Short mmCIF file of C-alpha atoms in Angstrom, two decimals:
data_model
loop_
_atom_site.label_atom_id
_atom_site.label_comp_id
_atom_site.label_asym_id
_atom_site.label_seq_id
_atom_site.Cartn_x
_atom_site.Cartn_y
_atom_site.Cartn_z
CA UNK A 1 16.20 -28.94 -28.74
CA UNK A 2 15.33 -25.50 -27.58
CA UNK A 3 14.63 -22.74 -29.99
CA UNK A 4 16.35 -20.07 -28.05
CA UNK A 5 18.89 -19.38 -26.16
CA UNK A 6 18.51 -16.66 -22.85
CA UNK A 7 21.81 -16.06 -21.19
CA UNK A 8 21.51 -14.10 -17.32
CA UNK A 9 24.18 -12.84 -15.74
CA UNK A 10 23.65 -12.92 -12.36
CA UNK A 11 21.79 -15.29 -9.61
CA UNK A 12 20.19 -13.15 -7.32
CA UNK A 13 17.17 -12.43 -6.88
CA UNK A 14 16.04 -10.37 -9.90
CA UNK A 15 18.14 -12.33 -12.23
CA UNK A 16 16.70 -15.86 -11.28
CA UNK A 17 13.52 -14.50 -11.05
CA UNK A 18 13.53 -13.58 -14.95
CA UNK A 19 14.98 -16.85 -15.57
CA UNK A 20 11.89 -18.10 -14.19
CA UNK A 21 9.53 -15.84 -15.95
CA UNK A 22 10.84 -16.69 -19.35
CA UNK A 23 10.85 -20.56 -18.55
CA UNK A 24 6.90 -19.78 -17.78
CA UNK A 25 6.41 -17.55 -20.77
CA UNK A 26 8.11 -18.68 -23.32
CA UNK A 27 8.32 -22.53 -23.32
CA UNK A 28 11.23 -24.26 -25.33
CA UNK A 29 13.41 -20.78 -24.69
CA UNK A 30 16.82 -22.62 -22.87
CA UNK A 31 17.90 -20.62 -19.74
CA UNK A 32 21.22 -20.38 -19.07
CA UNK A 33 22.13 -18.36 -15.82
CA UNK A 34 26.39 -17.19 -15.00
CA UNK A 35 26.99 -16.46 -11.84
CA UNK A 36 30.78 -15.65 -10.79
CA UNK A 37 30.06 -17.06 -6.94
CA UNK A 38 29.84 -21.10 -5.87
CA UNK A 39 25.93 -20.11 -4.36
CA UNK A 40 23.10 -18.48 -5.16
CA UNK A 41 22.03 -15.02 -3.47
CA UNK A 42 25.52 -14.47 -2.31
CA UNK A 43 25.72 -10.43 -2.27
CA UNK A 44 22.65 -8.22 -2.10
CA UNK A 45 19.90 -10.77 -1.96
CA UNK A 46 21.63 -13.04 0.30
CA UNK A 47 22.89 -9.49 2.78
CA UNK A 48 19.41 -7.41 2.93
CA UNK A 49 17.01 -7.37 5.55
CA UNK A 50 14.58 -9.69 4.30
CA UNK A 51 11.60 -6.74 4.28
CA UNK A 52 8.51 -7.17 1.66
CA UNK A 53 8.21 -3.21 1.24
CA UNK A 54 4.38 -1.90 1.05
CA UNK A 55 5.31 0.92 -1.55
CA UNK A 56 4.80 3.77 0.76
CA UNK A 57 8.35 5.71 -0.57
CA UNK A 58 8.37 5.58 -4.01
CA UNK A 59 7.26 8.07 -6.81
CA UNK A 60 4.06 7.18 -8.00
CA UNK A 61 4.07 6.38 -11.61
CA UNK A 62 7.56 5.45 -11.50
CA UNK A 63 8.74 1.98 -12.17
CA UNK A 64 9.72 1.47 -8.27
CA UNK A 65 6.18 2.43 -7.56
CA UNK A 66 4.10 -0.37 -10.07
CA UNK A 67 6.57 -3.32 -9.89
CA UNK A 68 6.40 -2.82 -6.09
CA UNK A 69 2.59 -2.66 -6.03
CA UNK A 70 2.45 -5.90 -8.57
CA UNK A 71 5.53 -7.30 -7.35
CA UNK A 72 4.20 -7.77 -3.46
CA UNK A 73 1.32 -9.37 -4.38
CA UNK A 74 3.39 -11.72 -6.90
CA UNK A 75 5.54 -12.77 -3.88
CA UNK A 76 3.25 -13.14 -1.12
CA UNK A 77 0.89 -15.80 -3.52
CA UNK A 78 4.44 -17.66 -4.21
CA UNK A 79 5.48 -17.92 -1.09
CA UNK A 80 1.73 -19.08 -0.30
CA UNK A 81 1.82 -21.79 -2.84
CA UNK A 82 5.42 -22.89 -1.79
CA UNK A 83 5.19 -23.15 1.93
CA UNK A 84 8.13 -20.26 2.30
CA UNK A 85 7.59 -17.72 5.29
CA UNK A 86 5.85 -14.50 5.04
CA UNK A 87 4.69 -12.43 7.96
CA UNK A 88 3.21 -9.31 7.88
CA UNK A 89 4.22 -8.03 10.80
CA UNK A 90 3.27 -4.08 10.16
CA UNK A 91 5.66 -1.24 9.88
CA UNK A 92 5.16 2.48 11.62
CA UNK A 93 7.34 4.85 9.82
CA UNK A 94 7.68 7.63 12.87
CA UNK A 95 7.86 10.98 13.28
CA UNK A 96 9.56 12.60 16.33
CA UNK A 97 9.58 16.39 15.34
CA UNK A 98 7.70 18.99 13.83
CA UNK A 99 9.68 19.00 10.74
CA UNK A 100 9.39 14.91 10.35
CA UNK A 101 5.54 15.34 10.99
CA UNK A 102 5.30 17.96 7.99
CA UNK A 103 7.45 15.26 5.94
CA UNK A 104 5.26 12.22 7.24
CA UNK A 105 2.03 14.22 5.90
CA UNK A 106 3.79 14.37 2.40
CA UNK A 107 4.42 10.80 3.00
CA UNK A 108 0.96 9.89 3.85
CA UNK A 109 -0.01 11.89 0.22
CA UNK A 110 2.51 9.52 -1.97
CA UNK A 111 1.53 6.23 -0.14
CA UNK A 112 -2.04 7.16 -0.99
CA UNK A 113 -1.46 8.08 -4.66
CA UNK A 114 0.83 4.56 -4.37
CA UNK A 115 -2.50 2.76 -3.34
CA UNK A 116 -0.63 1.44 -0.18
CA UNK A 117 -2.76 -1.17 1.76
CA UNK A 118 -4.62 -0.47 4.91
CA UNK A 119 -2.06 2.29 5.60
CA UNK A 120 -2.98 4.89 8.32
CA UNK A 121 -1.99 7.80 10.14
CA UNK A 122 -1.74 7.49 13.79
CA UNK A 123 -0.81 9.44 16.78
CA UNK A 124 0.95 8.45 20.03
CA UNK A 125 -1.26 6.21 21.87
CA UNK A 126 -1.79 3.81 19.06
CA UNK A 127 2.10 3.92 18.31
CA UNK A 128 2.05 2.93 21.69
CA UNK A 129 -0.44 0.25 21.06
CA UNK A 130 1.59 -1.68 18.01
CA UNK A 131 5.19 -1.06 19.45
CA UNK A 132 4.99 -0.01 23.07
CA UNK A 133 8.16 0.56 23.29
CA UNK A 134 8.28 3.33 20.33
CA UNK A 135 7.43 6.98 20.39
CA UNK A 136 6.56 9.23 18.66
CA UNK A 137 4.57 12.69 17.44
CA UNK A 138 2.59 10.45 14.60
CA UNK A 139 3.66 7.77 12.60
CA UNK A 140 2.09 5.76 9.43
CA UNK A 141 1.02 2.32 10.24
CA UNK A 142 1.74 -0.08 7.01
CA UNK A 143 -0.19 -3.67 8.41
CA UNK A 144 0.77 -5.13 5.44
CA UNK A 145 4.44 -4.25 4.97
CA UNK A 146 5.91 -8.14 6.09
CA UNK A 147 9.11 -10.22 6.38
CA UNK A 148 10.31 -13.11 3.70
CA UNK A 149 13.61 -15.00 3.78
CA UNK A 150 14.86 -13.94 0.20
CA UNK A 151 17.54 -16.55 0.37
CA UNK A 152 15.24 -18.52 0.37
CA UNK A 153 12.97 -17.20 -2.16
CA UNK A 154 16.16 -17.44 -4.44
CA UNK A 155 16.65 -21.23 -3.97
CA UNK A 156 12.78 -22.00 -5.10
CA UNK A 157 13.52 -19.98 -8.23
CA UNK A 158 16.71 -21.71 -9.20
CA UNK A 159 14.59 -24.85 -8.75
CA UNK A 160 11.82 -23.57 -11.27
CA UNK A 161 14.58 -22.79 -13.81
CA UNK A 162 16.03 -26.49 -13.61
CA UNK A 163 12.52 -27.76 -14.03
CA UNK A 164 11.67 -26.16 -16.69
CA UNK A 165 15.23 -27.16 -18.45
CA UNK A 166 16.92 -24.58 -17.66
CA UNK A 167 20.77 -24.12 -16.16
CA UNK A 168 22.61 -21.91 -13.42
CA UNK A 169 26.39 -22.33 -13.56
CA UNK A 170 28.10 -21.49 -10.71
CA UNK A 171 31.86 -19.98 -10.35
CA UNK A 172 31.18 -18.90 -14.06
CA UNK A 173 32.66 -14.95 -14.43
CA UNK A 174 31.53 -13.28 -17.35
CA UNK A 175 34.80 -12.35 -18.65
CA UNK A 176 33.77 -11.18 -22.28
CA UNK A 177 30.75 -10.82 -24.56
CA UNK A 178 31.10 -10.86 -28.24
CA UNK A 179 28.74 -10.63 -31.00
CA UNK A 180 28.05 -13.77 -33.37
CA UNK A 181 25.70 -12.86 -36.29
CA UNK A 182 22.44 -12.51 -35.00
CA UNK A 183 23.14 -13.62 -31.30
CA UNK A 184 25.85 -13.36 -28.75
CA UNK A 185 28.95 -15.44 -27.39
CA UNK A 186 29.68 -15.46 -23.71
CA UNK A 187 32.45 -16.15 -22.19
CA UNK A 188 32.11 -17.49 -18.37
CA UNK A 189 34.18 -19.40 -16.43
CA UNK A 190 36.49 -20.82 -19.44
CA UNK A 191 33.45 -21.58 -21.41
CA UNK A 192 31.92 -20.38 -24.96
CA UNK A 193 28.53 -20.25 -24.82
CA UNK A 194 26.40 -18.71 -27.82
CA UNK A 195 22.66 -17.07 -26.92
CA UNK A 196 20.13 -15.20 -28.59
CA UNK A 197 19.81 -12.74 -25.74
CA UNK A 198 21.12 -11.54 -22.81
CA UNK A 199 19.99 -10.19 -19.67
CA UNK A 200 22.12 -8.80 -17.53
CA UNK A 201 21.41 -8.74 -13.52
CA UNK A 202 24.80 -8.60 -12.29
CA UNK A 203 24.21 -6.07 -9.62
CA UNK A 204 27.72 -4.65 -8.06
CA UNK A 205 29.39 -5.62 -11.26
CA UNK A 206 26.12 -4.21 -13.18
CA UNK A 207 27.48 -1.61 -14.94
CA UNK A 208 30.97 -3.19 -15.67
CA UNK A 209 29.43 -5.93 -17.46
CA UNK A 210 26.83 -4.29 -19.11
CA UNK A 211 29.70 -1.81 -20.67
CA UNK A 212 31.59 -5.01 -21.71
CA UNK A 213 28.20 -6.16 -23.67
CA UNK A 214 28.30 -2.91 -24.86
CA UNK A 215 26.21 -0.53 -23.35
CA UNK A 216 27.24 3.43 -22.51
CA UNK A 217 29.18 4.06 -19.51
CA UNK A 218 27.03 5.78 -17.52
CA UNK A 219 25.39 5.31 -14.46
CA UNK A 220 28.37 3.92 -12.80
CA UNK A 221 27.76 1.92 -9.56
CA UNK A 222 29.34 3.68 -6.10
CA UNK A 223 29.14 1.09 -3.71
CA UNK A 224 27.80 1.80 0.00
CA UNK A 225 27.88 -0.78 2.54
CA UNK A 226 25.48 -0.99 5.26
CA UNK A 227 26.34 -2.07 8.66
CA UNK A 228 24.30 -3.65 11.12
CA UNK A 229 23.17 -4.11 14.96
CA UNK A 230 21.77 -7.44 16.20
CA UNK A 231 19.53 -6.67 19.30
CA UNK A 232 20.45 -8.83 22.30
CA UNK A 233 18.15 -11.37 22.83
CA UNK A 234 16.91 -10.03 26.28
CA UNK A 235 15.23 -6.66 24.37
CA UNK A 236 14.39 -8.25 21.58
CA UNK A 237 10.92 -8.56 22.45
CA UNK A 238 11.05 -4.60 22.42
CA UNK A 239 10.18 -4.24 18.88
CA UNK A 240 7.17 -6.46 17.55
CA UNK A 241 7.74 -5.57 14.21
CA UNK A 242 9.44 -3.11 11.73
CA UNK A 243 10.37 1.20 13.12
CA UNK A 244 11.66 3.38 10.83
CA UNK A 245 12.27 6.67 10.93
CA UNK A 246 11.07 9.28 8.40
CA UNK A 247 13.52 9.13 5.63
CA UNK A 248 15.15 11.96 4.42
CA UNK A 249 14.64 13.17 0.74
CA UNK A 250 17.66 13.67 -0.52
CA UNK A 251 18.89 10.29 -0.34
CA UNK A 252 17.37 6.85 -1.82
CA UNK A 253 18.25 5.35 1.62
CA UNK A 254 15.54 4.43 4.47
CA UNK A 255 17.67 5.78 7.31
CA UNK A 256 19.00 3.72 10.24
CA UNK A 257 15.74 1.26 11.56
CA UNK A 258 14.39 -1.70 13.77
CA UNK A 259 13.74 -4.71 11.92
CA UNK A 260 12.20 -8.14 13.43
CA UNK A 261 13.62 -10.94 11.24
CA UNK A 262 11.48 -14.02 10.51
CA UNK A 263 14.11 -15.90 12.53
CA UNK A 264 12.99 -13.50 15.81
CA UNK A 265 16.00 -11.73 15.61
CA UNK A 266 15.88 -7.99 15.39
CA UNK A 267 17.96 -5.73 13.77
CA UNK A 268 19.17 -1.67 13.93
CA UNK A 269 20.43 -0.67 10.46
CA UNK A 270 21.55 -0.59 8.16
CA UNK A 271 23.89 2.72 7.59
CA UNK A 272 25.07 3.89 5.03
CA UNK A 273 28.87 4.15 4.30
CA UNK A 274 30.88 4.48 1.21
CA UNK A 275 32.75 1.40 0.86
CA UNK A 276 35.91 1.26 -0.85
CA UNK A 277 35.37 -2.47 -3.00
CA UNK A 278 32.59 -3.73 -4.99
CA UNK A 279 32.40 -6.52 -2.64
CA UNK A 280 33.56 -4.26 0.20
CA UNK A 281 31.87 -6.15 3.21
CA UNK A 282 34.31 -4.87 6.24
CA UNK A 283 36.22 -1.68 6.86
CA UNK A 284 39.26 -3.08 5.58
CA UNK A 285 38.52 -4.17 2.24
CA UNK A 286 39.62 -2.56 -0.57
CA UNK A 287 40.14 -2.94 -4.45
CA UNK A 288 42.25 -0.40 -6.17
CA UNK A 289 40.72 -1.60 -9.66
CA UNK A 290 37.22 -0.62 -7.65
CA UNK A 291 38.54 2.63 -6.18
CA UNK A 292 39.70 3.22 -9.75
CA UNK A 293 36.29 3.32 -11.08
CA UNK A 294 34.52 5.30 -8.79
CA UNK A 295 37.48 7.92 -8.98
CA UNK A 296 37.47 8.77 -12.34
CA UNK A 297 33.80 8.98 -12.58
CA UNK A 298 32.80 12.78 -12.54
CA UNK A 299 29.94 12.11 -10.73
CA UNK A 300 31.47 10.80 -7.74
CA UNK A 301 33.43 14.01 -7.13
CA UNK A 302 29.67 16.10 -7.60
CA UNK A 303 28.07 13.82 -5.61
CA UNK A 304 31.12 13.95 -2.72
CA UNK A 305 30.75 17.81 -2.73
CA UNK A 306 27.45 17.64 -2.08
CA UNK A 307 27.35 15.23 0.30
CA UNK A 308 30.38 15.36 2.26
CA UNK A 309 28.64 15.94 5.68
CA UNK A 310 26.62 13.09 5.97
CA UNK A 311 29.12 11.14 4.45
CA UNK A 312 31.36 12.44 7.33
CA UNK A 313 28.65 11.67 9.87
CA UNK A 314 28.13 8.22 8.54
CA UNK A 315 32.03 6.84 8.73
CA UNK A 316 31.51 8.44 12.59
CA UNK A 317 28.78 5.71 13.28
CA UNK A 318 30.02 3.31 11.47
CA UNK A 319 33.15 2.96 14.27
CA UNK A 320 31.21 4.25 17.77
CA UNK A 321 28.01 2.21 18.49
CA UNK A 322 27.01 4.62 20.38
CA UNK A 323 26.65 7.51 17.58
CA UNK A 324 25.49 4.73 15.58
CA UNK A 325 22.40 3.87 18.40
CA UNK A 326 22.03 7.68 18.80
CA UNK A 327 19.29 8.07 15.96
CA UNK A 328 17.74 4.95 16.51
CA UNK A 329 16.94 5.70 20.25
CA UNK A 330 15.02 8.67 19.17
CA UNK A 331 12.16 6.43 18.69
CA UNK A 332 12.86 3.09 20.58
CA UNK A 333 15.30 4.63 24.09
CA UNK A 334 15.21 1.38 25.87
CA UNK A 335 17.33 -0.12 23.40
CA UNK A 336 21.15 1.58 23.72
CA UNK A 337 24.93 0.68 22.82
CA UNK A 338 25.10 -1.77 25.54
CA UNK A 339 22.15 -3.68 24.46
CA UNK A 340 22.96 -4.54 20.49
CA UNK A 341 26.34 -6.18 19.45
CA UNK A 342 27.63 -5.86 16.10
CA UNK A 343 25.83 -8.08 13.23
CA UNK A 344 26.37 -8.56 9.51
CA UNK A 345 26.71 -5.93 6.38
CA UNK A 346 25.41 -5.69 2.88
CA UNK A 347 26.95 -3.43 -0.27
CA UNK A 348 24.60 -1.83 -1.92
CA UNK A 349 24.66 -1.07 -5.38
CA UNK A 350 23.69 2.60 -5.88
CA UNK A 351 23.94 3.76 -9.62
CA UNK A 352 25.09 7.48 -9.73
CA UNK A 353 24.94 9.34 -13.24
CA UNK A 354 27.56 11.74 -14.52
CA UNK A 355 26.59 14.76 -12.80
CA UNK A 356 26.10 13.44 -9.12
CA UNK A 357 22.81 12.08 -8.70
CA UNK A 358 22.26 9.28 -6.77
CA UNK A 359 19.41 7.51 -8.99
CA UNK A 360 16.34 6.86 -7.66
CA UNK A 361 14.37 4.44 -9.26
CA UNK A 362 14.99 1.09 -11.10
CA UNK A 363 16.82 1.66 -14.43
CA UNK A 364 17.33 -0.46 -17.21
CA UNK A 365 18.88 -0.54 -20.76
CA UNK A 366 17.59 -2.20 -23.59
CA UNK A 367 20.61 -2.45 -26.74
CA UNK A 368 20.51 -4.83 -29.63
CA UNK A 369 20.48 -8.37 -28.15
CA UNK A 370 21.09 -7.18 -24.56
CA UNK A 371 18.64 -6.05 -21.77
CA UNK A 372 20.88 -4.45 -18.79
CA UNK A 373 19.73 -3.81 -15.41
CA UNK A 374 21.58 -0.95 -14.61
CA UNK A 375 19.58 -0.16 -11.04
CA UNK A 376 17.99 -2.51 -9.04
CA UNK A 377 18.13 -1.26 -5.45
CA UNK A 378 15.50 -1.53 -2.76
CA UNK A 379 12.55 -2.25 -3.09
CA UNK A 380 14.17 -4.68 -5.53
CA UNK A 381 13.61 -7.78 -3.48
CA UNK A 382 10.21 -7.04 -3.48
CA UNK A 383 9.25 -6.18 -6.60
CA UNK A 384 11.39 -9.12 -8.17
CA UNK A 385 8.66 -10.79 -9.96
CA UNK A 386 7.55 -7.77 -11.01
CA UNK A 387 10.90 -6.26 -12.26
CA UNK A 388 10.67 -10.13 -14.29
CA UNK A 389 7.56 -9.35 -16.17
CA UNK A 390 9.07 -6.04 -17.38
CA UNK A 391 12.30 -7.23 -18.70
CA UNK A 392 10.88 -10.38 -20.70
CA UNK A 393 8.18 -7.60 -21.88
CA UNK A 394 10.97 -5.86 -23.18
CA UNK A 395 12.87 -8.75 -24.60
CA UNK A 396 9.62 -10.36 -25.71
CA UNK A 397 6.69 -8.15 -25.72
CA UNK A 398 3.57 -9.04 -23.30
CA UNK A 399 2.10 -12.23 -25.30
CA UNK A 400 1.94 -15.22 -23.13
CA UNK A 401 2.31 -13.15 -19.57
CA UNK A 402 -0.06 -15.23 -17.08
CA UNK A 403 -3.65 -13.46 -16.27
CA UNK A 404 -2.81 -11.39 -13.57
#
């Protein structure tokens, strides 16, 4: 019989990946993961664009910046050792004006403090020379940024957790959590089920259920679904591997890109709109219980004031392919409206604290017998094994983590 008892809310990517980590670390310890969906990976993990980020963006010391570092090098050894694909196919990040040149150069400064592999500066004939079909003033050239299929990924994990005795039950909502002496009862899907600790990973319901364990109320998760383009097949051959543009400060978003899928598809996207559900995947969806939330949480209103433009000029691409194709042509033109149809979309799950801000880096709460995730965005994915090895650190302390 096991000694413990590890509830995870949540099956994607980061919350099967710490159900992994503790059946690796702490041997005997019963994993029991709730999802509310009849799959694993069914919202973020299973709606993203499959990129293994390099850490070029991120603040360095900041948790986004280590568990991206560690967490890359985590995943590309698994998927190594379990025959799942990984290409690196290289990224240029590209700069087509002044301005974006004197933001690339402050770029170039954070990647390096980030210890970003093989990255270089380039000018225009070796962006022709890796995409010759981009252009560009300069660019950085990331060789080792690559392509996974975290689906995929998610699916090996869930098998590690069964082997090691664990459980994932599926169609199991978290509907309550109540304390029980020293541990926790939680009620999913019509069952009772007591554990010494939870761990909660729940993503676009992150911040609902972590309140309902208990936790403050703030950051409150706005919801922003990204659309995207599927390149027809006949220009697909256009982009070799992954073009972004330089992103813009202000916002935790990458900005509208090309992006070669291990499949060979290639994408433009994703956008970024405000979506009006949780689970808003299409225009039309909407949840007044959803809308509810966001409305009545201060920062929503700061963060609309401050933000209203973009937001304005995002809903315009979002319904006219061509404004949506307009930035991305500044760095690949031979791929217009008439040559991309429209593909899937993903919700992301932005945390945004009382007084506006949209936060940045990865976030999480740590209150009597619960550990909450309260932001995971990208480079999430990436970093999953990484973000795993924090969180049963914090549950657990570091004895029995694996040599690195």
């Amino acid at each position: 019989m096991a000694d413990r008892t590890v509830g995870i809310v949540g099956a994607g990517i980061v919350g099967l990946a710490v159900g992994r980590e503790i059946g690796l670390r702490r041997p005997g310890t019963r994993v029991v993961v709730f999802e509310k969906e009849d799959r694993v990976a069914a919202h973020q993990t299973g709606h993203n664009s499959g990129v293994v980020h390099a850490g070029i963006y991120y603040e360095p010391g900041g948790l986004k910046a280590r568990l991206c570092t560690r967490g890359r090098d985590l995943l590309r050894g698994y998927c190594a050792d379990r025959g799942l694909p990984y290409e690196e196919c290289g990224k240029l990040v590209v700069a087509v004006t002044e301005d974006e040149v004197a933001r690339l150069d402050a770029l170039h400064t954070r990647a390096d403090d980030n210890a970003v592999p093989g990255l270089r500066r380039i000018g225009p004939e070796e962006i022709g020379e890796i995409e010759p079909h981009t252009i560009g003033l300069a660019a950085l050239h990331s060789p080792r940024t690559a392509i996974t299929d975290y689906p995929r990924i998610c699916g090996s994990f869930a098998e590690d957790i069964a082997a090691a005795g664990g459980e994932i039950r599926l169609g199991a909502p978290v509907t309550a959590v109540r304390p029980d002496g020293a541990g926790l009862r939680v009620i999913a899907g019509g069952e009772d089920t007591r554990v010494d600790e939870l761990i909660v990973c729940a993503g676009l319901h992150g911040d609902l259920v972590s309140r309902a364990a208990g936790d403050e109320v703030g950051p409150r998760i706005v919801p922003f679904r990204g659309e995207y383009m599927l390149v027809r097949p006949e220009k697909a051959h256009m982009v070799r591997g992954l073009v972004y543009p330089v992103p813009d400060p202000r916002y935790p978003f990458l900005g509208v890109h090309f992006t070669r899928r291990v499949s060979g598809d290639v994408e433009v996207g994703p956008n970024a709109v405000l979506a009006f559900a949780r689970e808003g995947y299409r225009r039309s969806d909407i949840r007044l219980s959803d809308l509810g939330d966001m409305f009545t949480w201060p920062g929503f209103w700061a963060m609309g004031l401050r933000h209203w433009r973009t937001g304005i000029g995002e809903m315009y691409g979002s319904f006219s392919t061509r404004a949506y194709m307009r930035a991305a042509r500044r760095y690949v033109p031979d791929i217009g409206p008439a040559d991309v149809v429209r593909g899937g979309s993903g919700v992301r799950a932005q945390a945004l604290d009382r007084d506006g801000s949209l936060v940045d880096d990865f976030r999480v709460h740590r209150f009597g017998r619960v550990t909450a995730v309260r932001n995971a965005p990208s480079p999430a994915a990436t970093s999953c094994m990484a973000i795993a090895e924090h969180i049963v650190d914090i549950v657990h302390g570091g004895n029995g983590r694996p040599p690195v």
